[in-house]
Coordinates of C-alpha atoms and ligand atoms in Angstrom, one line a residue:
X1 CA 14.8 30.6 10.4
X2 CA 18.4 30.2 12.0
X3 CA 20.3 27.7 8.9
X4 CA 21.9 25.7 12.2
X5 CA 18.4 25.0 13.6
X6 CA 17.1 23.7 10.4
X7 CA 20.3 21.0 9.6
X8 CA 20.1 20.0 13.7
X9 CA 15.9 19.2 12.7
X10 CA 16.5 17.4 9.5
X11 CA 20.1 15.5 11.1
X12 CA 16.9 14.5 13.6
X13 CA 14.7 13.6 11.3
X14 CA 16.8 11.4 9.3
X15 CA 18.7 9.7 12.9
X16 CA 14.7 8.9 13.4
X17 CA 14.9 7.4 9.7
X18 CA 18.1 5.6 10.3
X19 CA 17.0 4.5 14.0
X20 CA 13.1 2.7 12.9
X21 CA 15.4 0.9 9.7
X22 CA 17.9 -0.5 12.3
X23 CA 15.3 -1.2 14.8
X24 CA 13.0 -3.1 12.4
X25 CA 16.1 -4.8 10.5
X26 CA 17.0 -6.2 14.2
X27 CA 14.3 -7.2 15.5
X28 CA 13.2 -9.0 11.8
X29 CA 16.6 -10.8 11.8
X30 CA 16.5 -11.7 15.6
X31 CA 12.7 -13.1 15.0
X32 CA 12.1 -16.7 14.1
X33 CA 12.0 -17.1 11.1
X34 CA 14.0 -14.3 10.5
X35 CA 12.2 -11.5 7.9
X36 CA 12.9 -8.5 6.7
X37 CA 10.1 -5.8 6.1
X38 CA 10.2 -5.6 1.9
X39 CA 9.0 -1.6 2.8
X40 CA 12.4 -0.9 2.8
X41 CA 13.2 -2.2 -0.7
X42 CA 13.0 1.0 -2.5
X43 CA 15.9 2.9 -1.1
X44 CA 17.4 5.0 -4.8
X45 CA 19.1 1.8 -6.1
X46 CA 16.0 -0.2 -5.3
X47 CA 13.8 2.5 -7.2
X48 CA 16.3 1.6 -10.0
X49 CA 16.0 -2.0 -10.0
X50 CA 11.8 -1.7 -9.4
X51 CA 12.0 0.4 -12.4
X52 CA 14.0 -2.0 -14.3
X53 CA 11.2 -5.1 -13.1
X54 CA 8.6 -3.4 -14.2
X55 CA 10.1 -3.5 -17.8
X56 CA 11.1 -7.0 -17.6
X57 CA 9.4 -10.0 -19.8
X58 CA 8.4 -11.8 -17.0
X59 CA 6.7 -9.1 -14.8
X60 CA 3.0 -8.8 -16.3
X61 CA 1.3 -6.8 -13.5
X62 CA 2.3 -3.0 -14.3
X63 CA 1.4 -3.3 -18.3
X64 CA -2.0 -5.3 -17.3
X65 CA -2.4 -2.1 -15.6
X66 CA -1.5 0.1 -18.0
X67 CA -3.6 -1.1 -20.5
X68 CA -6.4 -0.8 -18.1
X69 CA -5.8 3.0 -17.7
X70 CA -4.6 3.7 -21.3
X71 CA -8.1 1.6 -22.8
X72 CA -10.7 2.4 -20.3
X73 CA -9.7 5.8 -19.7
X74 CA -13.1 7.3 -20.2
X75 CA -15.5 5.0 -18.2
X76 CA -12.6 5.1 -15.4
X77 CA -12.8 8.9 -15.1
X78 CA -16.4 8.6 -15.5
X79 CA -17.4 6.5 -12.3
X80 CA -15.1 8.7 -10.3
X81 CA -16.7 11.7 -11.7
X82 CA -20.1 10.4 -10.5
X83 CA -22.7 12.9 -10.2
X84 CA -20.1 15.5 -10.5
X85 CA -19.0 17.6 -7.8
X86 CA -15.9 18.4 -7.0
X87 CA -13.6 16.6 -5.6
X88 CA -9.8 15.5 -4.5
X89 CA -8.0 12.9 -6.3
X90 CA -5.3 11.5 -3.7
X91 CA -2.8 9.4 -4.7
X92 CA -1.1 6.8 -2.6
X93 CA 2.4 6.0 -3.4
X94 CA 2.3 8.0 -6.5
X95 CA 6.2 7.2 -8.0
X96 CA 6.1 8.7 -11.6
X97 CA 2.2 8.7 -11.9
X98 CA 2.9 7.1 -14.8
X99 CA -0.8 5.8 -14.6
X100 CA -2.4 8.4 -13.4
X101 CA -1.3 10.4 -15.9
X102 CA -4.0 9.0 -18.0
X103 CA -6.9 9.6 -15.3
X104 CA -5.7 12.9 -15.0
X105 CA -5.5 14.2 -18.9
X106 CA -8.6 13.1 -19.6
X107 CA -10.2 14.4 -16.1
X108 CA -9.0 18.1 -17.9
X109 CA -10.1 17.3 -21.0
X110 CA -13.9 16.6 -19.3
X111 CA -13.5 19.7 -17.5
X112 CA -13.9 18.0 -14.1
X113 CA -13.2 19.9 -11.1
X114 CA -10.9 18.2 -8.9
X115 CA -6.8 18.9 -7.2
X116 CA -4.8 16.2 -7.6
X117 CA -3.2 15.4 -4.0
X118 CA -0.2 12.7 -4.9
X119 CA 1.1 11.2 -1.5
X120 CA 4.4 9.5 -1.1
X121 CA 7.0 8.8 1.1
X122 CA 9.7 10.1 -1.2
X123 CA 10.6 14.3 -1.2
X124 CA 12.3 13.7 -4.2
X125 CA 9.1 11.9 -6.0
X126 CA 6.7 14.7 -5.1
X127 CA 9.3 17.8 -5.5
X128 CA 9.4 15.7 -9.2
X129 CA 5.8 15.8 -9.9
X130 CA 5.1 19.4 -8.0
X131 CA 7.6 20.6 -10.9
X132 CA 6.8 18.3 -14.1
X133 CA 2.8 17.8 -13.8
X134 CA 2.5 21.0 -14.1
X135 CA 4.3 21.2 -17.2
X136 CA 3.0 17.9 -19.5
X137 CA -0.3 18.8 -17.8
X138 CA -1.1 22.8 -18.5
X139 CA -4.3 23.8 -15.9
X140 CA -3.5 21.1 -13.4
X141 CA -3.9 21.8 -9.4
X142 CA -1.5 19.6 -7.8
X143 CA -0.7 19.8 -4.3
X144 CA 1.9 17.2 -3.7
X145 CA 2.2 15.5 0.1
X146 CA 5.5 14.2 1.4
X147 CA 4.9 11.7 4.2
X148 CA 3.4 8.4 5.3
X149 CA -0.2 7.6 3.9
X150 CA -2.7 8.3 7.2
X151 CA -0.9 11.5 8.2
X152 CA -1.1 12.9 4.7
X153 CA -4.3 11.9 4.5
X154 CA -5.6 13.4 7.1
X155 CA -3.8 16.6 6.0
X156 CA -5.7 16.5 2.6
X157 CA -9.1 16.0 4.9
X158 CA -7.4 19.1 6.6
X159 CA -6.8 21.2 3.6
X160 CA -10.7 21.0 2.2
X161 CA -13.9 19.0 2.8
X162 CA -14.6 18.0 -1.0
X163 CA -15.3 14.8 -1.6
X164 CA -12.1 12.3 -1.6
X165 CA -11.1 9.7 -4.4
X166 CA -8.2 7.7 -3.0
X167 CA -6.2 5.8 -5.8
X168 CA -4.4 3.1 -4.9
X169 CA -2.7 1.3 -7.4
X170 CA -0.1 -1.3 -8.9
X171 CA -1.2 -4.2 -6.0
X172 CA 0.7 -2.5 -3.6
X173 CA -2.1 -3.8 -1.2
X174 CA -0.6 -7.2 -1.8
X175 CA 2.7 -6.5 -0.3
X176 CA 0.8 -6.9 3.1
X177 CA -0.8 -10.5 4.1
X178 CA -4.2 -10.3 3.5
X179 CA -5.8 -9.9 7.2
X180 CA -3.1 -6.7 7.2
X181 CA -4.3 -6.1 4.0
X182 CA -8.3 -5.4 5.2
X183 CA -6.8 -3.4 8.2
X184 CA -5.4 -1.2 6.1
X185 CA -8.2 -0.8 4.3
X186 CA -10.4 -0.4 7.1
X187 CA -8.1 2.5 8.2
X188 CA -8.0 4.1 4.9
X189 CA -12.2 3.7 5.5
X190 CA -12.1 5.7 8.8
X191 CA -9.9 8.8 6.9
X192 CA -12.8 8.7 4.3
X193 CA -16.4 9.8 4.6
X194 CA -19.7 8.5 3.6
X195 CA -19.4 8.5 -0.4
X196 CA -15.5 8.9 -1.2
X197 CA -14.5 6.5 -3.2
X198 CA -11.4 4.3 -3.7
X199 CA -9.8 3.1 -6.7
X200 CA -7.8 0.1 -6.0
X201 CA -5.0 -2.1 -7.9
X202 CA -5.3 -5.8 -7.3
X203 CA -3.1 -8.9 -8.9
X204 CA -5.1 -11.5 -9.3
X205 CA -4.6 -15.2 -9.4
X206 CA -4.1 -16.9 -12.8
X207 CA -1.2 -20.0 -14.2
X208 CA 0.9 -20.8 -11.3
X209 CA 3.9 -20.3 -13.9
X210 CA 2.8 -16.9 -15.3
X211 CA 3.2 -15.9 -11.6
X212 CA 6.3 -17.2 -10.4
X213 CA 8.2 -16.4 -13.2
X214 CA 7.1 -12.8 -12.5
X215 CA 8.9 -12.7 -9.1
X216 CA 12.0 -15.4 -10.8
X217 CA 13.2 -13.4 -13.9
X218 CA 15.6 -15.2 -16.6
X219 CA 17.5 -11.5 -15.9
X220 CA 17.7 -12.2 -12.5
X221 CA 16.5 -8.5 -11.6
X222 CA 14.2 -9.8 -9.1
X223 CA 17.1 -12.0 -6.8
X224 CA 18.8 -8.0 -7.4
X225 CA 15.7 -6.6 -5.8
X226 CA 16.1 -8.8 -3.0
X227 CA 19.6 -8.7 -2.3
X228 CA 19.4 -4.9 -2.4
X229 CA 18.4 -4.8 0.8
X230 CA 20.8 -6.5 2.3
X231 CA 23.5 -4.0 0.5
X232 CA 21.1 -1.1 2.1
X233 CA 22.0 -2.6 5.6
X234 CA 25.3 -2.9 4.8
X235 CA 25.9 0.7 3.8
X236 CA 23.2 2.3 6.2
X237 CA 23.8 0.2 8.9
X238 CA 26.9 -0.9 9.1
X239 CA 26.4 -4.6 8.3
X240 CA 28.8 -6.8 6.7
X241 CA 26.8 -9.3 4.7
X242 CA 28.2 -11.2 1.9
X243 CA 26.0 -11.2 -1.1
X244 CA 27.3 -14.1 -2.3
X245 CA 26.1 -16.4 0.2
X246 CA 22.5 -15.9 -0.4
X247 CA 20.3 -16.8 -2.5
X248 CA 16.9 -16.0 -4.0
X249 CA 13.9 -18.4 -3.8
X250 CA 10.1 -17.4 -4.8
X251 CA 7.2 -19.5 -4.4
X252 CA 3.5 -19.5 -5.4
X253 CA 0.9 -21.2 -3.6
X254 CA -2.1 -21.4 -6.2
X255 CA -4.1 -22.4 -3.0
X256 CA -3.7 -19.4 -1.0
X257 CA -2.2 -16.9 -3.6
X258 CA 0.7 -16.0 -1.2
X259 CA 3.7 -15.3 -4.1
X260 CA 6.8 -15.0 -1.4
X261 CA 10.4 -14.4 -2.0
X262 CA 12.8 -16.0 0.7
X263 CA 17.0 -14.8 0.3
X264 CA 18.6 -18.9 1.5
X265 CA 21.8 -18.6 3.4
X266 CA 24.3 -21.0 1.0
X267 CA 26.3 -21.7 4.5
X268 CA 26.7 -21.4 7.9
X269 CA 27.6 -17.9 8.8
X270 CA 27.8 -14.5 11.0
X271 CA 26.5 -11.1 10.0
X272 CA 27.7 -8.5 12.2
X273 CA 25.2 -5.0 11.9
X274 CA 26.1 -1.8 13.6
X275 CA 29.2 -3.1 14.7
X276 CA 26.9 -4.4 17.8
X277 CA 24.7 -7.2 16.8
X278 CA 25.7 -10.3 16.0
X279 CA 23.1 -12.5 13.7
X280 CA 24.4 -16.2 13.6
X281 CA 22.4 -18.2 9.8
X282 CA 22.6 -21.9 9.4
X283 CA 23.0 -23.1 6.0
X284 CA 20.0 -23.4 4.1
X285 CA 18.0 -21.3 6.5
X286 CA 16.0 -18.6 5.0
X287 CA 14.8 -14.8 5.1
X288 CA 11.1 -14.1 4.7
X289 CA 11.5 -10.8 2.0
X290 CA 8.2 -10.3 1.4
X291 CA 4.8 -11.6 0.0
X292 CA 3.1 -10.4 -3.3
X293 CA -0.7 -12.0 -2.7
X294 CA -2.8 -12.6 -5.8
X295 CA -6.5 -12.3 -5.7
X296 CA -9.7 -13.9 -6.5
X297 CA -12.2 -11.6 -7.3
X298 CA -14.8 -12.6 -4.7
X299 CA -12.2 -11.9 -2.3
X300 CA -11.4 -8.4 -3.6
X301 CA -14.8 -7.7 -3.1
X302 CA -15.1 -9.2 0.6
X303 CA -12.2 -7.0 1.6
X304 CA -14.3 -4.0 0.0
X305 CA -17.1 -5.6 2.2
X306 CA -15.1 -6.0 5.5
X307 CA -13.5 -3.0 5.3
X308 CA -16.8 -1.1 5.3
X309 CA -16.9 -0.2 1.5
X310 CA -19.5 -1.4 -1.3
X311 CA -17.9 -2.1 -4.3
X312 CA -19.2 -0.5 -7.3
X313 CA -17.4 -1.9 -10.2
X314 CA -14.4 -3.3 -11.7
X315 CA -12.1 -3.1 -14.7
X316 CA -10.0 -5.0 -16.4
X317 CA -7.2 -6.1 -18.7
X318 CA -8.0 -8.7 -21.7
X319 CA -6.3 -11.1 -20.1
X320 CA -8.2 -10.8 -17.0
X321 CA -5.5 -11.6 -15.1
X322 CA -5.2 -7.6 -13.1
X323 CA -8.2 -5.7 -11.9
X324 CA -8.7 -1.8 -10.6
X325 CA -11.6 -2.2 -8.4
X326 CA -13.5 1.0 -7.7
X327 CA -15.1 1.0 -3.8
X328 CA -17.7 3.3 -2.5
X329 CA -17.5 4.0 1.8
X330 CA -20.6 3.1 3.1
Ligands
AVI1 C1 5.3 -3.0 -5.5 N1 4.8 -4.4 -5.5 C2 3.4 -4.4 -5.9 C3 5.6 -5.4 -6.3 C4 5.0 -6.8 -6.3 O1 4.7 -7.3 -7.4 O2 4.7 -7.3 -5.2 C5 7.0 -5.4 -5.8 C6 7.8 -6.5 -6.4 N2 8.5 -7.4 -5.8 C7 9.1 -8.2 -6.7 N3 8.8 -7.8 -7.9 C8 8.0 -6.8 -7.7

């Protein structure tokens, strides 16, 4: 293929990158309130500073997690082996597969027969596990898909008609409010057939404190997080915010379980993006960032319910304070 042809395609692709950030950044900052969509948090610095959370005191949910997978390995591996037959184990939004990792070793060690199919939006993530999986894993079939979640997954339905085990982990499902949560699960239902199964992270509620000191650090990682974005626009966009004149504010409703980070504007001021646009803030008015809902479990199993799966069982952590929910589609 001509070398021209193939730079004009990916200058195209990443204009069309560039174009849905800008639009989405505009129309969020033009909205009342004003939000900006937290999807866009993980640019490479923001990978950095995720990473850097997730090893934070204050930040429980990834090691609830972890202990989950690294002390119930075997009867995790077993209810997704179910009767046996083959199947595809898809992960959505794998990162590092840190996780998985644990699933997967022991998966070999049973002698299961299953490809691992890890999804994420990243090329440098899966080129990363396509190479190293491989390597700490001897006899694994990986098959690593660069893209958005539906269009890889129906790629993997594409690619072979086992059975599907979607894995969905870390309570990335409560990054969405919860009525876009059980949308997104219903979609993820209509990928799946009768009988795949889902294995799903969810946060659930516990002390008020314990979760709000999660999302407001002593480090101050978190207000980083946050004001990463803003940095993003200014680089990829062309805006000129001042990083100085905002500030980070999480709350926690125990009622509702919304967690949600807010950046404050510290004074009246202009933000110019793209050279073009023109967004006027008021002092003390704030940014919606995003929302990190914690769960009861009844409700993780009504979403299971509502989104047309039966929930099948549950594990977790000794504090009880993180569960991985495994859901059948019925
Ligand atoms: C990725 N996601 C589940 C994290 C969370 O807990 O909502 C993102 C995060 N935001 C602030 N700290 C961590």
């Amino acid at each position: 293929m001509d070398s021209t042809f193939v730079q004009t395609n990916l200058t195209a692709v990443s204009n069309a990158k560039t174009n849905s950030f800008y639009n989405d950044v505009i129309a969020g900052l033009h909205g009342t309130p004003k939000r900006l969509n937290s999807k866009y948090f993980y640019d490479a610095n923001g990978d950095k500073l995720f990473q850097e959370l997730m090893n934070c005191e204050e930040y429980y949910p990834t090691n609830c997690e972890l202990e989950i997978f690294s002390e119930k390995t075997d009867e995790i591996t077993s209810a997704l082996i179910a009767d046996g037959d083959a199947f595809d184990l898809i992960e959505l939004g794998a990162g590092d597969a840190m996780k998985s990792t644990y699933l997967l070793k022991d998966l070999l060690d049973k002698k299961a027969e299953f490809a691992y199919l890890p999804i994420d939006i990243s090329d440098n993530v899966i080129s990363y596990l396509n190479i190293t999986l491989p390597v700490t894993l001897p006899g694994l079939n990986i098959k690593g898909l660069n893209g958005e979640y539906f269009d890889m997954l129906k790629k993997a339905a594409s690619m072979s008609s086992r059975r599907k085990v979607v894995l969905f982990l870390g309570s990335n499902i409560g990054n969405m409010p919860v009525p876009e949560a059980i949308e997104f699960c219903r979609e993820l239902r209509n990928h799946l057939s009768e009988g795949d199964m889902v294995l799903i992270g969810m946060d659930l509620k516990k002390d008020p404190k314990v979760v709000l000191a999660a999302y407001n650090d002593k480090e101050g990682i978190t207000k980083r997080f946050n004001l990463n974005l803003l940095e993003r626009i200014n680089r990829e966009l062309e805006g000129n915010f001042d990083l100085a004149k905002f500030d980070h504010y999480p709350t926690y409703d125990p009622e509702t379980g919304a967690c949600k980070s807010y950046l404050i504007s510290l004074e009246d001021q202009l933000v110019t993006i793209g050279g073009k646009e023109t967004i006027s803030f008021q002092k003390d008015e704030y940014i919606y960032m995003e929302i990190s809902q914690k769960f009861t479990i009844m409700q993780t199993d009504q979403i299971a319910i509502n989104a047309g799966f039966a929930p099948v069982t549950q594990f977790f952590d000794g504090k009880k304070w993180f569960v991985d929910a495994v859901w059948v589609a019925a």
